[in-house]
Amino acid sequence: MSETFEPVIIGFTCNWCSYRAADLAGTARMKYAPNVRLIRLMCSGRLDPTFVMKALASGADGVLITGCHPGECHYIEQNYKALRRYLLLRRVLKGMGIAPERVKLVWASAAEGLKLAQEINTFVEEIRALGPLGWNRKLAGNGHALEQPAMEVTA
Amino acid sequence: MPQTDIQPFRTALIQEEDLSLLEEVSMKTAGVSHLEMCIQCGSCGGSCPPAEEMDHTPRMLFAMLRAGMRDAVLQSNTPWICVSCYHCVVRCPQNVHITDVMYTLKSMAIREKKYRDATAPEFSETFVDMVEKYGRSFEFGLATRHYLKHAPLRLVSMSTMGLGMLTKGRMSITPKKIKGMPQLKAILDKAKELELTS
Amino acid sequence: MSDYLFYPGCSMESSAKAYYDSLMEIAEPLGINLKEIEDWNCCGATEYVGINLIPAYSLIARNLALAAKMKNGTKTVVAPCSACYLNLAKADYYMAERPALGEKVNQALEAGGLHYDPGTLDIRHILDIIINDIGLDVLKAKVVKPLKGLRVAPYLGCMVPRPDYYHRWSDPEHPIELVEVLKAIGAEVIDFPRATTCCGGHMTQIGPETAYELIRRLISSAEKYKADIMVTVCPMCQMNIDAYQSETNRYFGTHYHMPIVFFTQLIGLALGFPPEKLGFGTEITSTKAALARIGVEIPEPVEEGAPRRKKEEGLPMPPRLLKNVKGKPRNTEEAEQ
Amino acid sequence: MSAESGSKKPRVGVYVCHCGTNISHTVDVEQVREWAEKTLGAEGVVIARDYKFMCSSLGQELIEKDIKELGLERVVVAACSPHLHELTFRGASKRAGLNPYLTELASIREQVSWVHTDKAVATEKAKAVVAGAVERVIKNEPLEEIRVPIHPDTLVVGGGIAGIQAALEIANAGFKVYLVEREPSIGGHMAQFDKTFPTLDCAACILTPRMFEAGTHPNIELLTWSEVTHVAGYVGNFTVTVKKKPRYVNTDLCTGCGICVEKCPKKVVDDVYEAGLGYRKVVYTPFAQAVPKYPVIDAPNCTYFQKGTCKACEKFCPTNAIDFTQKEEYVTIQVGNIILATGYDLFDARRVSNYGYGRLANVFTSIEFERMSNAAGPTGGNIVLRDGKTQPKTVGIIHCVGSRDKNYNNYCSSICCMQSLKFAHLVKERTGATVYEFYIDMRTPMKAYDEFYQRVLEEGTLFVRGKVAQVTNAARNEREEGKLIIQVEDTLAGKQRRIPVDMVILSIGMEPRHDAKETSHLFGVGCSSDGWFIEKHPKLDPVSTMTEGVMIAGCATGPKDIPASVAQGAAAAARVLNKIMQKEVVLEPIKASIDQEKCSGCRICNGLCPFNAILFHEDRMVSEINPALCQGCGTCVAACPAGAISGTGFSNEQILAQIDGLLMDVNLAV
């Protein structure tokens, strides 16, 4: 393996804003870190916390959640619900001994390709600094990962 | 056209172009300068109360920065005429920290000894000397030292006013010194080793 | 009583003593308790930043670090001097806006065992405190001698309303705060178009001809609007307009007589304090005639500030010592004709 | 990952597109294809192909052929964003007899080749994206598109020129239009203008016939002095509530004779139509050509409403049309489509305190100048100073006031350059004054615009390139005494200038309506952070919104001039007519549904739905989703603690499988 750690990140995007921001970043040929793999949802409100857990358990080192700016939700206000779940999720992660910073919520409108690219770059660096999570390896190892989560400094 | 005719012109251009200049100035400026955002609208040059004393308007100076005209920029009197009134800063449509850029240009001109008139830089240096010595400014010392060097005759013409200030208790002949001078000195000594590099 | 950390600044001990004395008098009745930052140092004025950035900001930040150590219940630092106010506020703002600056400044501070986290303190000007914390109603209630009939030109200067990164003022160019305070103490406030234009700053020292023009614009404008007196919040403005007025007159061959005092001095008069306690009489351009209009007698000044060579009716005599002498008002449109 | 080989996985075909070199330049397409066939074989991939342009008819035929010949049950196309070609490839599948919803697009262009540079890394990411799509598509269910009938009536909100144009287009095609306008008359901003650039047609002359036509058209129902308060439903079936504000004039009886206006004893400043420069009566029609012709009583200013006496209008009305007892009225209308043409507000010039508007008498705004130069305006078309009589000898026109400025609005208001040139021409023509124009950049890009600039240059207007620093009355010398001084850097001369003038005109920019946010919520359209409505696509779909059935036209999406607003009004109408003519609309079958067996009746989902699509059956203690109202956001799916709600198109199974696919390489490495 190379000497620098290349994190793998799952990104959830909203069909109406951030997915289009990603399209825009592409159309405008903005370059950003290749570490994030995106999944399209119709709305950030669709984000089931299980998805995040599943991603982390399956080998992702971080999860990026993106949605429309507050007040700009295509479905009126569902991004607020995403925000509530996100805050809850971070508490749960912390309780499990996983650095809550591994999950991040970012607002990006359909016009903000550049912002999305920048946020992705920032987040990749943040996760790189946190180091690998390796939850899937723990799972593969003893099958009791949830009781024995990856070692994390949670100070 | 004979080559000799065009050569000096070309050389001048090549020597003057320093495309990293804008970035360097921006980096050395406190806060985020937004210097690269200038759209050359001239609201700074229009706002400036002493613009007529300047050899270049601030706007033109920024164009010269962009063009990499290092010597011409650092020799300009513009930053030294700036009165720090911040009219340009609040009117700038691009939020360029113009006043702070002027401070940066002054410090660069001092470091590279490019300024053409020593009055202002030496006034600043005298002021700073006093502050570094006492921790407070010392108007009497500053004024006497400055005028003695740069305008000895003005010292005479100003003496009436100076006397007035003294007799009215508005100027002290003895400097005030702060207690924590060693601490301040340690801070400033350390600070002088540091530079903004990112 | 509201508690505030107080950063007086160097000029309050010398050239702006009247500001300090009058502020100390009015603080108590207005319920302002000023706790001076222990062993504060000079803010560097507009000089240090033009020489070396990190030391300049470290110099300012030492004050912030010292204040933060004392903050105990209040996080508001009050500065009466415009340059000090701006320097302290800018250091706090820029250290946050540019983390690299904050980092370097703290490295320097640590050499003196200090540290400052931007955002720890609120840096505010004394005028802001009086109008927003104390309030006009309280001020009005304390007035015993309204300054009825005194026409004042409110002169805020540059560095209080600008650049105003924290959005504390009503407008960067035509703010109403000083006007409101002066109205509250019963003065007649003129619609002064130059309320926030520049007095020349340090140019009185290094490029006097530049400064004289700026001073001329101010005093001629105030006189045109028939102000009896100019009122400022800034030691530098007061010094330039007061002490350099006679030189300006000499330079242009004019005969302006426009006294200028600190707003705290006028508040003091309105609250009933005797003028000598408020630092009146220390100005170079006498306030005697102006204040006589409201029946206030000023102690005899030692020196009469108005130009003495009254005979100069014809062409002005430019002072010989100056470079680039121009004996008349500048007209930037000359070339256009 | 344990691949259960031999199990009955659906047969998947993978098609990797080169997109010319758009993809193949950064992604090793051949390698992705090979890998898909080999590694994903265990997941059910039976064929993987690459092709230069998958979206070409040959590329599509390739897929169709494989579906038929190899019996593919799922298709993954690794190409561009689904927002571009999802419909294309679904169509190909459909033609070959495969349910279109069993086809997935993997975006390896926008999300991979265009945004990354390292070919090896990009190729690896492309594989992960393809794997994600393959795992997902396996879990896709065949779906049937939803067809909804379209109500043939249309609501147009906003009676400015864009709204009028849209309404006329639809009405002339034979369909009914409700045109709602919150002011007493239609006409909008254009009705205030004097001349229009660059042709200098009189605005009233060209607008009035359109207004009249809209007012008398049998297919147009005007609802002026009215506002939309509630919108329910979805494309084809909107139920809209409109509040009709009381006019206090019975329009059945009123003949528009104007006697009430004449007799009304009270005058107030007209801040709307006259832009504060003139007066109107308390009972008024905003202007002579107003449509409809019926006046309105301004109750907050009316002496009768305030003090209980007067009633002069009632006394003199020959038809007894004055009715002080009128109340607000709410009407409900059914429409199939909505066009928002809500327009713009003008920038408040007082915010730029250094230009002195509101402080210095002879500083005017562009709209004030429009009224002043209008022959029907408060000065009868005379260009005079605030004293109402003195003609200016020197006039300065300042561009970009409130626009292109981070302190106010970042954007260019697009009309100010031309508007300012028009003013320069009018001032010259009417007063012969010296005119200065202060501009940052001169923007004259449309037809005959630059020619107009040339004409104004020729007329001798003095152009100064520089953003004006301040307008002041603080004179520095005799020459400036009593004048307004414009202080500016003449950036082309490199010098600061102080130019004394008698009159200053501020070319103020456009702003989103102050209530644009509320409007956007009301109609469910997107609103950018600066407040303009968001188009479905800024270039290819500029009059549609993300909400099906809601179109936008004119300045509601950003500053525009009259030709552009008219074009958009017509374009939006064409969009609506297209929908009406289809008689029904096809909706994506992305809906949530509740498994009645699993529902515990906890009602957590009930409060989550902003569309009120979830009903709770008190008798059975279970919730149910009305598919007609469900918009498919999926919030309830994510929230159901019993896992009773599932969402088509984005089911838990699909997404969890996609996560597995995306992370396949990570797990293979373990």
Short mmCIF file of N, CA, C and O in Angstrom, two decimals, chain D residues 246-248 282 297-311 322-327:
data_model
loop_
_atom_site.label_atom_id
_atom_site.label_comp_id
_atom_site.label_asym_id
_atom_site.label_seq_id
_atom_site.Cartn_x
_atom_site.Cartn_y
_atom_site.Cartn_z
N PRO D 246 -60.77 43.54 -0.64
CA PRO D 246 -61.94 44.36 -0.93
C PRO D 246 -61.55 45.64 -1.67
O PRO D 246 -60.65 46.36 -1.25
N ARG D 247 -62.23 45.91 -2.77
CA ARG D 247 -62.03 47.17 -3.50
C ARG D 247 -62.91 48.28 -2.92
O ARG D 247 -62.68 49.44 -3.16
N TYR D 248 -63.96 47.86 -2.23
CA TYR D 248 -65.02 48.77 -1.77
C TYR D 248 -65.73 49.42 -2.94
O TYR D 248 -66.30 50.50 -2.83
N VAL D 282 -57.27 58.89 -2.57
CA VAL D 282 -57.42 57.70 -1.74
C VAL D 282 -58.28 56.67 -2.46
O VAL D 282 -58.05 55.46 -2.34
N ILE D 297 -60.53 51.62 -3.16
CA ILE D 297 -60.39 52.55 -2.03
C ILE D 297 -59.26 52.05 -1.13
O ILE D 297 -59.24 50.90 -0.71
N ASP D 298 -58.32 52.95 -0.87
CA ASP D 298 -57.17 52.65 -0.02
C ASP D 298 -57.61 52.85 1.43
O ASP D 298 -57.49 53.94 1.99
N ALA D 299 -58.17 51.79 2.02
CA ALA D 299 -58.83 51.91 3.33
C ALA D 299 -57.95 52.51 4.42
O ALA D 299 -58.42 53.37 5.17
N PRO D 300 -56.69 52.10 4.57
CA PRO D 300 -55.89 52.66 5.67
C PRO D 300 -55.75 54.18 5.57
O PRO D 300 -55.49 54.84 6.58
N ASN D 301 -55.92 54.76 4.39
CA ASN D 301 -55.80 56.21 4.24
C ASN D 301 -57.15 56.92 4.12
O ASN D 301 -57.21 58.14 4.05
N CYS D 302 -58.23 56.14 4.03
CA CYS D 302 -59.54 56.72 3.74
C CYS D 302 -60.14 57.38 4.99
O CYS D 302 -60.17 56.78 6.07
N THR D 303 -60.59 58.60 4.84
CA THR D 303 -61.15 59.34 5.97
C THR D 303 -62.36 58.61 6.55
O THR D 303 -62.53 58.54 7.76
N TYR D 304 -63.17 58.05 5.67
CA TYR D 304 -64.36 57.35 6.19
C TYR D 304 -63.95 56.17 7.06
O TYR D 304 -64.46 55.98 8.15
N PHE D 305 -62.97 55.38 6.57
CA PHE D 305 -62.55 54.21 7.35
C PHE D 305 -61.85 54.60 8.64
O PHE D 305 -61.92 53.91 9.63
N GLN D 306 -61.18 55.75 8.60
CA GLN D 306 -60.44 56.16 9.79
C GLN D 306 -61.32 56.94 10.76
O GLN D 306 -61.20 56.77 11.96
N LYS D 307 -62.19 57.80 10.24
CA LYS D 307 -62.93 58.69 11.14
C LYS D 307 -64.44 58.52 11.06
O LYS D 307 -65.19 59.14 11.82
N GLY D 308 -64.89 57.72 10.10
CA GLY D 308 -66.34 57.46 10.03
C GLY D 308 -67.15 58.51 9.29
O GLY D 308 -68.37 58.40 9.21
N THR D 309 -66.48 59.52 8.77
CA THR D 309 -67.22 60.52 7.99
C THR D 309 -66.59 60.69 6.62
O THR D 309 -65.53 60.12 6.37
N CYS D 310 -67.19 61.48 5.76
CA CYS D 310 -66.74 61.80 4.40
C CYS D 310 -67.69 61.17 3.39
O CYS D 310 -68.71 61.76 3.05
N LYS D 311 -67.40 59.96 2.95
CA LYS D 311 -68.25 59.27 1.97
C LYS D 311 -68.53 60.10 0.71
O LYS D 311 -69.59 59.93 0.08
N ILE D 322 -70.18 52.31 -4.91
CA ILE D 322 -69.31 52.30 -3.72
C ILE D 322 -69.96 51.43 -2.65
O ILE D 322 -71.14 51.57 -2.34
N ASP D 323 -69.16 50.53 -2.09
CA ASP D 323 -69.69 49.60 -1.09
C ASP D 323 -68.67 49.46 0.04
O ASP D 323 -67.71 48.70 -0.05
N PHE D 324 -68.91 50.24 1.11
CA PHE D 324 -67.95 50.23 2.22
C PHE D 324 -67.99 48.95 3.03
O PHE D 324 -67.19 48.74 3.92
N THR D 325 -68.97 48.11 2.73
CA THR D 325 -69.12 46.91 3.56
C THR D 325 -68.39 45.70 2.97
O THR D 325 -68.41 44.63 3.55
N GLN D 326 -67.76 45.88 1.82
CA GLN D 326 -67.08 44.73 1.21
C GLN D 326 -66.05 44.13 2.16
O GLN D 326 -65.39 44.85 2.91
N LYS D 327 -65.93 42.82 2.09
CA LYS D 327 -64.95 42.11 2.93
C LYS D 327 -64.02 41.32 2.02
O LYS D 327 -64.31 41.10 0.85
#
